[in-house]
CSV table of C-alpha atoms in Angstrom, one decimal:
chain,number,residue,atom,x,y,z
A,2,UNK,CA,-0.1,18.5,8.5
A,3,UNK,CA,-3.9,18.9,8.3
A,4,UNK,CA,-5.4,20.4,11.3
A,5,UNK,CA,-7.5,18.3,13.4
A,6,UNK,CA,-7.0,15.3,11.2
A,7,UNK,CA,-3.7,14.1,10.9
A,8,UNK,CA,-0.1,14.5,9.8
A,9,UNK,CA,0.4,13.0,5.9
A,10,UNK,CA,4.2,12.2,5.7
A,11,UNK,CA,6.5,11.1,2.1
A,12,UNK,CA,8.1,12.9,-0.4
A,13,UNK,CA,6.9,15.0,-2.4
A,14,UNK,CA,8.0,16.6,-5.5
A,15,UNK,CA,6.1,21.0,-6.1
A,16,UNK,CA,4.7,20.6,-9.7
A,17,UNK,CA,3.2,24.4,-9.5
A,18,UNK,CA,3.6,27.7,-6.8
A,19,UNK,CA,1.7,30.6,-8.3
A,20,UNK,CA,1.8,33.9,-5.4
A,21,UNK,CA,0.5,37.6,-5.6
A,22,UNK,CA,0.1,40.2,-4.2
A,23,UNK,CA,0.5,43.8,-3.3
A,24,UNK,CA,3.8,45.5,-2.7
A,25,UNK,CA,2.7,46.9,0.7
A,26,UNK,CA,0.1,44.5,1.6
A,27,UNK,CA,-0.4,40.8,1.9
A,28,UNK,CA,0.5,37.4,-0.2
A,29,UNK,CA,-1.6,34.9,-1.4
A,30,UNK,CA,0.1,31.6,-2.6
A,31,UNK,CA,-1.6,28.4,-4.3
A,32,UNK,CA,0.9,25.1,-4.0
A,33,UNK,CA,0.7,21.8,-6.1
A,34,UNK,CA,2.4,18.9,-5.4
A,35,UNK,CA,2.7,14.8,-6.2
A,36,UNK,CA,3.9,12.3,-4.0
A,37,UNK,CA,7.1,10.7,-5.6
A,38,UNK,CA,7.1,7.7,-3.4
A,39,UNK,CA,5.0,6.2,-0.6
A,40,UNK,CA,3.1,8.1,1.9
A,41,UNK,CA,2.1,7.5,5.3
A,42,UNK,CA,-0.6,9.1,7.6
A,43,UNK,CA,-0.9,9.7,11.2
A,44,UNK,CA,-4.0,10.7,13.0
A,45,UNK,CA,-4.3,13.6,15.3
């Protein structure tokens, strides 16, 4: 989902997920992904 633009829908295989952060504090994440098939949009 992408706000204010529109849903992107297929499968999808995670080709990287990299997080950090502090024990007591807050999480950044950074997600890669491929489509492993067709993909389909809808607008918002």
């Amino acid at each position: 989902m992408i706000p204010d633009f529109g849903t992107v829908a297929g499968l999808f295989q995670v080709t990287a997920l990299d997080y950090a952060g502090n024990h007591d504090g807050e999480v950044t994440y950074e997600l890669g992904l491929e489509s492993a098939g067709a993909l389909s949009f809808s607008a918002a």
